[in-house]
Amino acid sequence: MNRRTLLARTAALAAVGVAGCTTDGTTDDTGNGGDNSTGNGGTDDTDDETTDDGSTDDGSDGETTELVDQTFERTGDCEHAGSATVTRDGQTAVVEGCIRGRNGCAVAVLDDVQYDAAEDRLAVVVATEIDQDDDEVCSQALVSRGYRVRAEFDGGTPGTVDVVHDGVDGRTTVTTSNTTQ
């Protein structure tokens, strides 16, 4: 079993495991705890279904969304540490950001990329690590390091993208980008 399939199935099982645990016990005529939304950003009466590969099938046109590839690139020094932007183009979501490192040897690294098909949500976690040779001396000043994450999808881009920085400033969600479907 490949890693993507395992992650998608684990996310789907986790969502099923906590279903019903977050409501106040009341339900409306849709049976979903007083929330008329279907989980895909709309308020229609179609039910989302999770396919065997963990992607979401909203029943509208048979198309599913699946994360198929991601790339990470360091873009050098930047000016606005603790910031990120998300752009979408066709089947691609691009995150460009700036994270603070603890010294001159700090570099941005991709810590995690996960797509939760049940929530149609992409989570991108960027961290810093020290890249220092044995005889290298690092400046002791905080630095700002730029990065670009490119996530390729099959079936469209996710409705929500969360960008988290895990660096010298702690673990913080720096942006959440939502689209209207």
XYZ file of C-alpha atoms in Angstrom:
181
model
C 0.000 0.000 0.000
C 1.490 3.346 -0.896
C 1.847 6.220 1.564
C -0.790 8.475 -0.033
C -3.426 5.760 0.076
C -2.569 4.989 3.699
C -2.769 8.677 4.698
C -6.056 9.199 2.872
C -7.635 6.118 4.451
C -6.332 7.056 7.898
C -7.832 10.543 7.561
C -11.158 9.088 6.448
C -11.216 6.629 9.367
C -10.332 9.387 11.827
C -13.204 11.507 10.506
C -15.606 8.595 10.914
C -14.268 7.896 14.412
C -15.073 11.396 15.666
C -18.333 11.841 13.758
C -21.072 12.682 16.210
C -18.617 13.507 18.991
C -18.681 17.206 18.258
C -22.434 17.893 18.234
C -24.719 18.931 21.036
C -26.929 15.891 20.483
C -29.608 17.646 18.459
C -30.291 16.820 14.847
C -32.326 18.432 12.137
C -34.206 16.697 9.354
C -30.957 16.249 7.394
C -29.526 14.103 10.212
C -26.301 16.054 10.513
C -26.513 17.837 13.857
C -28.323 20.974 12.728
C -25.791 21.766 10.009
C -27.329 21.904 6.541
C -23.970 21.866 4.807
C -22.777 18.733 3.084
C -19.074 19.187 3.776
C -18.337 20.434 0.269
C -19.052 24.090 0.894
C -22.661 23.926 -0.277
C -26.057 23.435 1.294
C -27.549 20.972 -1.152
C -28.996 17.573 -0.299
C -26.334 15.424 -2.000
C -24.120 13.312 0.211
C -20.343 13.262 -0.109
C -18.854 9.827 -0.490
C -15.276 8.806 0.168
C -13.885 6.558 -2.537
C -11.432 3.692 -1.974
C -8.474 5.996 -2.627
C -9.628 8.487 0.041
C -10.688 11.185 -2.387
C -14.055 12.901 -2.241
C -16.865 12.224 -4.683
C -19.616 14.787 -4.299
C -21.925 12.945 -6.656
C -22.278 15.911 -8.988
C -20.130 14.831 -11.924
C -18.237 11.790 -10.722
C -14.951 13.712 -10.477
C -12.743 13.192 -7.429
C -9.992 15.303 -5.927
C -6.702 13.635 -5.093
C -3.250 14.969 -4.166
C -0.888 13.469 -6.736
C 2.402 15.345 -6.219
C 4.075 18.103 -4.234
C 7.321 20.002 -4.588
C 9.209 22.309 -2.234
C 11.624 25.068 -3.155
C 13.631 27.477 -1.023
C 13.417 30.974 -2.476
C 16.076 32.737 -0.375
C 15.746 35.593 2.066
C 12.389 37.326 2.393
C 10.961 40.375 4.118
C 7.689 39.415 5.836
C 8.349 36.506 8.209
C 5.218 34.761 9.415
C 3.291 35.269 6.189
C 2.075 33.097 3.325
C -0.153 33.378 0.267
C -2.102 30.678 -1.545
C -2.887 30.750 -5.253
C -4.810 28.183 -7.271
C -4.557 27.532 -10.981
C -6.448 24.640 -12.527
C -5.142 21.513 -10.799
C -2.415 23.261 -8.765
C -2.297 25.026 -5.403
C 0.834 27.099 -4.739
C 1.858 28.346 -1.296
C 4.514 31.062 -1.126
C 5.660 32.139 2.292
C 8.284 33.503 4.606
C 9.278 31.786 7.866
C 11.615 33.016 10.611
C 14.704 30.986 11.502
C 16.725 31.162 14.711
C 20.122 31.912 13.165
C 22.011 32.418 9.906
C 22.223 28.665 9.244
C 18.449 28.152 9.412
C 16.739 26.927 6.254
C 13.079 26.395 5.420
C 11.995 22.757 5.104
C 8.729 21.095 4.155
C 7.574 19.320 7.304
C 4.243 17.893 6.114
C 1.644 18.041 3.341
C -1.657 16.269 3.884
C -4.909 16.336 1.979
C -8.058 15.380 3.900
C -10.557 14.341 1.245
C -13.466 14.170 3.698
C -13.009 17.861 4.575
C -11.618 18.916 1.154
C -8.726 20.495 3.091
C -5.006 20.699 2.364
C -2.636 21.275 5.286
C 0.898 22.483 4.522
C 3.394 22.620 7.401
C 6.720 24.402 6.855
C 9.454 24.333 9.509
C 13.070 25.420 9.852
C 16.166 23.398 10.564
C 19.827 24.218 10.950
C 21.988 23.409 7.919
C 25.516 23.894 9.236
C 28.861 22.361 8.340
C 31.105 21.184 11.205
C 33.492 24.130 10.819
C 30.820 26.720 9.955
C 29.878 29.563 12.299
C 26.319 30.843 12.075
C 25.221 34.403 12.722
C 23.154 34.658 15.885
C 20.479 36.894 14.382
C 16.963 35.852 13.440
C 16.578 35.351 9.695
C 13.611 35.253 7.321
C 13.595 32.431 4.773
C 11.314 32.200 1.745
C 9.784 29.061 0.273
C 7.360 27.806 -2.356
C 5.219 24.652 -2.080
C 3.463 23.398 -5.194
C 0.709 20.791 -4.701
C -0.639 19.047 -7.812
C -4.137 17.579 -7.732
C -6.282 15.406 -9.925
C -9.891 16.589 -9.991
C -9.478 20.229 -8.946
C -7.880 22.031 -6.015
C -9.032 21.756 -2.393
C -11.646 24.114 -1.024
C -9.502 25.003 2.000
C -5.729 25.350 2.343
C -4.159 25.824 5.781
C -0.532 26.993 6.006
C 1.256 26.332 9.305
C 4.735 27.538 10.275
C 6.633 25.541 12.886
C 9.676 27.677 13.572
C 11.338 29.957 16.079
C 7.987 31.704 16.668
C 6.306 28.388 17.593
C 3.679 26.424 15.666
C 1.241 28.903 14.127
C -1.361 28.841 11.384
C -0.284 31.798 9.267
C -3.080 31.667 6.695
C -6.224 29.781 5.776
C -7.453 30.158 2.216
C -11.019 29.174 1.263
C -12.716 29.113 -2.115
C -16.369 29.331 -2.923
C -17.393 26.265 -4.855
